[in-house]
Amino acid sequence: MSMSVPFMDLRPGIASLRGEFMTAFEKVLDSAAFAGGPWVEIFEHEFAEFCEAEHVVAVGSGTEALWLTLLALGIGPEDEVITVPNTFIATAEAISFAGARPVFVDVDPNTFTMNPACIEAAITPRTKAILPVHLYGQPADMDAINAVAARHGLLVVEDACQAHGARYRGRAVGALSQAACFSFYPGKNLGGFGESGAVVTQDGALAETLRNLRDHGQRAKHDHRILGWNSRMDAMQAVVLSAKLKHLREWTERRREIAALYHEMLAGMPFIKLPGEADYAAHVYHLFVVRVRHRPGFMQSLESGGVQSGVHYPRPIHLQGAYKQLGYGPGSFPRAEMCARQVVSLPMYPELTEAHIRYVADAIEEYGLLAAASVEEHKGTFAWLSPEPLAESLT
Ligand SMILES: *Cc1c(COP(=O)(O)O)cnc(C)c1O
C-alpha cells in the first residue's frame, strides 16, 4: 500500500482544538486588548508553572528572547559568548546583534549538544557567557556546563527554543541557568499562529529588566530610563498558546512513544545511527534525527516512497557566509561538520500513527536492501557506503 508521510503536519492538531481557539479569539476581540496586556500575563503565569520557574517574560520571537536576554545580562561589544555551530543561525545572530562575538565549540555527535570538555579551551579574558542549545529537544549536559561556568565566573543562558518541557536530571529546562529562551514559532513543540517567544528565569531583577527592554525601555508610561525595543507578544498568540499548553504534556508523551516506535522498528540496521537519549535527559523529540553515511541517496529513496524528510542543519554556522569574518574554516569543528553531513530528520509530529511509522521504517529497510545490493554489484565503484574519513563511525 502506498502512502505519503509528511515531515510535519500542523493541521490535525489545529483541527482538534478549533472550537477552543475560536472561543478564545472572540474573548480577545471583545476585550480589544491586542498587544501585551492581560491575555499575555495569563499565559506567562501558566508557562512559568509549566517550566517550574518563577518568572516568564513573553516577547516577540525566540530570536528576540535570546537577544534581549543577552542585553539584559549586560553582554555587549568586546564580549565573547561560547555556543555551538550546529544550531539554527538565530542562536549566533542574537550574540552578534547584542554586539558580542560568537565563539564556537564542538559537540558530542551522540547527543548533538555542546561537548562540555571543549569549553575550557575556548575561554578567553573576554568570555562572558556560555549559550548551550537543547538541540532537537534534548537538554545539553547542564551540570557539566554550569560547573565550567562557575569555575570561570561565566553566565549561562539556555537556548531552549526546541525543548519545551524537556527535563535534565528531573528538573525542567528553563530553571537550570540564569535564563532559558523559548520560541513559539508555529512548528515548535508549543507553537502559536505566528511569531512569539519567551524568557524563563528565576531572577526577578533580570525579569524586570526584560519587561522594560521588550517595551521600549519603559518602567512606567513615558518613563524611558534605558533604550529598549518593541518585542511584545500579541494577545492572539497568547490565547492560542494557553489553549495548546493544556495539551503539551500529552503531545510530548506521544512524541516520545513515536521515538520509541522508531527505535524498535529501525533497530539493527547498520547504515543508520539512531538518536541517543542521554541518561540525564528526558528528550521531547522536537525532531527525530538520525545519521546516515550517504544522505542524498537515503533521502531520495525515502522521497520516492512518499516519505518526506528534512535536514537540520546542512551547513554549520561557522561555515556560513554571514560568519566568514570569524575566521573559522572546514575542519574547525569536525564533529559538528560530520553531523551536518550525516543528519536526517524523519517525520515527527504527535498525530503520526503507528501505520505511518511502520511505513517509514519499511521505506528505510528497502533503501538498506537496495544500497547493500548495489554495493555488492559494483564492488569498489561505489565507495560511498564505506565510512568517509571524518565519519570514523556512526557509533
Ligand atoms: C526556532 C529557533 C530559534 C529562533 O526562534 P524564532 O522564534 O524563530 O525567532 C532559536 N534557536 C533555535 C535552536 C531554534 O530552533
Coordinates of C-alpha atoms in Angstrom, one line a residue, residues 78-273:
E78 CA 34.2 43.4 23.4
D79 CA 32.5 40.4 24.9
E80 CA 32.5 36.8 23.8
V81 CA 29.8 34.2 24.1
I82 CA 30.5 30.5 23.7
T83 CA 28.0 28.5 21.8
V84 CA 27.8 25.6 19.2
P85 CA 28.0 25.7 15.4
N86 CA 25.2 23.1 14.8
T87 CA 22.1 25.1 15.6
F88 CA 19.7 27.4 13.9
I89 CA 21.5 30.6 13.0
A90 CA 19.4 32.7 15.4
T91 CA 21.5 31.5 18.3
A92 CA 24.6 33.1 16.9
E93 CA 22.7 36.1 15.5
A94 CA 21.4 37.0 18.9
I95 CA 25.0 37.1 20.2
S96 CA 26.1 39.3 17.2
F97 CA 23.2 41.7 17.5
A98 CA 24.0 42.2 21.2
G99 CA 27.3 43.4 19.9
A100 CA 29.3 40.5 21.1
R101 CA 31.3 37.8 19.3
P102 CA 30.1 34.2 19.0
V103 CA 32.9 31.7 19.8
F104 CA 32.0 28.1 18.8
V105 CA 32.9 24.8 20.5
D106 CA 32.4 21.3 19.1
V107 CA 29.6 18.9 20.0
D108 CA 29.0 15.4 21.1
P109 CA 27.8 13.5 18.0
N110 CA 25.7 11.1 20.1
T111 CA 23.6 13.8 21.8
F112 CA 24.2 16.6 19.2
T113 CA 24.7 19.0 22.1
M114 CA 27.7 21.1 23.4
N115 CA 30.6 18.9 24.5
P116 CA 31.4 20.3 27.9
A117 CA 35.0 19.1 27.6
C118 CA 35.6 21.5 24.7
I119 CA 34.5 24.7 26.6
E120 CA 37.6 25.5 28.7
A121 CA 39.9 25.8 25.7
A122 CA 37.6 28.4 24.2
I123 CA 37.5 30.7 27.2
T124 CA 39.4 34.0 27.0
P125 CA 39.5 37.0 29.3
R126 CA 36.6 38.4 27.1
T127 CA 34.3 35.4 27.6
K128 CA 31.1 36.5 29.4
A129 CA 28.7 33.7 28.9
I130 CA 28.0 30.1 27.7
L131 CA 25.0 29.6 25.5
P132 CA 24.2 25.8 25.1
V133 CA 21.4 24.7 22.8
H134 CA 19.0 21.9 23.8
L135 CA 19.0 20.8 20.2
Y136 CA 16.1 18.7 18.7
G137 CA 14.5 18.6 22.2
Q138 CA 17.4 17.1 24.3
P139 CA 18.9 19.1 27.1
A140 CA 22.6 19.8 26.9
D141 CA 24.7 18.5 29.8
M142 CA 23.9 21.4 32.1
D143 CA 25.6 20.2 35.3
A144 CA 29.0 19.9 33.5
I145 CA 28.4 23.2 31.7
N146 CA 27.4 25.0 34.9
A147 CA 30.5 23.7 36.6
V148 CA 32.8 25.1 34.0
A149 CA 30.9 28.4 34.1
A150 CA 31.2 28.6 37.9
R151 CA 34.9 27.9 37.8
H152 CA 35.4 30.9 35.4
G153 CA 32.7 33.2 36.7
L154 CA 30.6 33.0 33.5
L155 CA 26.9 33.4 32.9
V156 CA 24.8 30.6 31.3
V157 CA 21.8 31.1 29.1
E158 CA 19.9 28.2 27.6
D159 CA 18.6 28.1 24.0
A160 CA 15.5 26.1 24.8
C161 CA 13.7 27.0 21.6
Q162 CA 13.3 23.3 20.7
A163 CA 12.9 21.9 24.2
H164 CA 9.6 22.9 25.8
G165 CA 9.0 20.5 28.7
A166 CA 12.4 18.7 28.4
R167 CA 14.0 17.7 31.7
Y168 CA 17.5 17.4 33.0
R169 CA 18.1 15.0 35.9
G170 CA 14.4 15.5 36.9
R171 CA 14.5 19.3 36.6
A172 CA 12.6 21.3 34.0
V173 CA 14.5 23.0 31.3
G174 CA 14.2 26.7 32.0
A175 CA 15.3 26.6 35.6
L176 CA 18.8 25.3 35.0
S177 CA 20.7 28.6 34.4
Q178 CA 20.4 32.4 34.5
A179 CA 17.7 32.3 31.9
A180 CA 16.2 30.0 29.2
C181 CA 14.9 31.2 25.9
F182 CA 11.9 29.7 24.1
S183 CA 10.4 30.1 20.7
F184 CA 6.7 29.6 19.9
Y185 CA 7.2 29.6 16.1
P186 CA 4.3 27.5 14.6
G187 CA 6.4 24.4 14.0
K188 CA 7.9 24.2 17.6
N189 CA 6.5 21.7 20.1
L190 CA 4.4 24.6 21.6
G191 CA 3.7 26.9 18.6
G192 CA 1.4 29.8 18.0
F193 CA -0.3 31.1 14.8
G194 CA 2.6 33.4 14.1
E195 CA 5.7 34.6 15.8
S196 CA 6.4 34.8 19.6
G197 CA 8.8 33.7 22.3
A198 CA 9.6 33.9 26.0
V199 CA 12.4 34.1 28.5
V200 CA 12.1 31.9 31.6
T201 CA 14.1 32.8 34.7
Q202 CA 14.3 32.5 38.5
D203 CA 15.9 36.0 38.7
G204 CA 13.3 38.7 39.5
A205 CA 15.6 41.6 38.6
L206 CA 16.5 40.1 35.3
A207 CA 12.8 39.6 34.5
E208 CA 12.1 43.2 35.4
T209 CA 14.9 44.4 33.0
L210 CA 13.5 42.2 30.3
R211 CA 10.0 43.6 30.8
N212 CA 11.4 47.1 30.3
L213 CA 13.5 46.1 27.3
R214 CA 10.6 44.5 25.4
D215 CA 8.5 47.7 25.8
H216 CA 10.9 50.5 24.7
G217 CA 12.7 50.6 28.0
Q218 CA 9.6 51.9 29.7
R219 CA 9.4 51.4 33.5
A220 CA 6.1 53.3 33.6
K221 CA 4.3 55.0 30.8
H222 CA 6.6 57.6 29.1
D223 CA 9.4 56.9 31.6
H224 CA 12.3 55.6 29.4
R225 CA 15.4 55.1 31.5
I226 CA 17.1 52.6 29.2
L227 CA 16.9 52.0 25.5
G228 CA 14.6 49.1 24.6
W229 CA 12.7 47.7 21.7
N230 CA 9.2 46.7 20.7
S231 CA 9.1 43.0 21.4
R232 CA 5.6 42.4 22.9
M233 CA 3.8 39.2 22.4
D234 CA 0.3 39.7 20.9
A235 CA -2.8 38.6 22.7
M236 CA -3.9 36.4 19.7
Q237 CA -0.7 34.3 20.2
A238 CA -1.1 34.2 24.0
V239 CA -4.6 32.7 23.9
V240 CA -3.6 30.1 21.3
L241 CA -0.6 29.2 23.4
S242 CA -2.7 29.0 26.6
A243 CA -5.1 26.6 24.8
K244 CA -2.3 24.4 23.5
L245 CA -0.3 24.4 26.7
K246 CA -3.0 22.3 28.4
H247 CA -2.2 19.5 25.9
L248 CA 1.5 19.8 25.7
R249 CA 2.3 17.0 28.2
E250 CA 0.1 14.6 26.3
W251 CA 1.7 15.6 23.0
T252 CA 5.2 15.2 24.4
E253 CA 4.3 11.7 25.6
R254 CA 3.1 10.9 22.1
R255 CA 6.4 12.2 20.6
R256 CA 8.3 10.0 23.0
E257 CA 6.1 7.0 22.0
I258 CA 6.8 7.7 18.3
A259 CA 10.5 7.9 19.1
A260 CA 10.3 4.5 20.9
L261 CA 8.5 3.0 17.9
Y262 CA 11.2 4.3 15.5
H263 CA 13.8 2.8 17.8
E264 CA 12.0 -0.6 17.8
M265 CA 11.4 -0.7 14.1
L266 CA 14.8 0.6 13.0
A267 CA 17.0 -1.4 15.4
G268 CA 19.8 -3.4 13.9
M269 CA 20.1 -1.5 10.6
P270 CA 23.9 -0.9 10.3
F271 CA 23.6 2.1 7.9
I272 CA 21.6 4.3 10.2
K273 CA 22.5 5.7 13.6

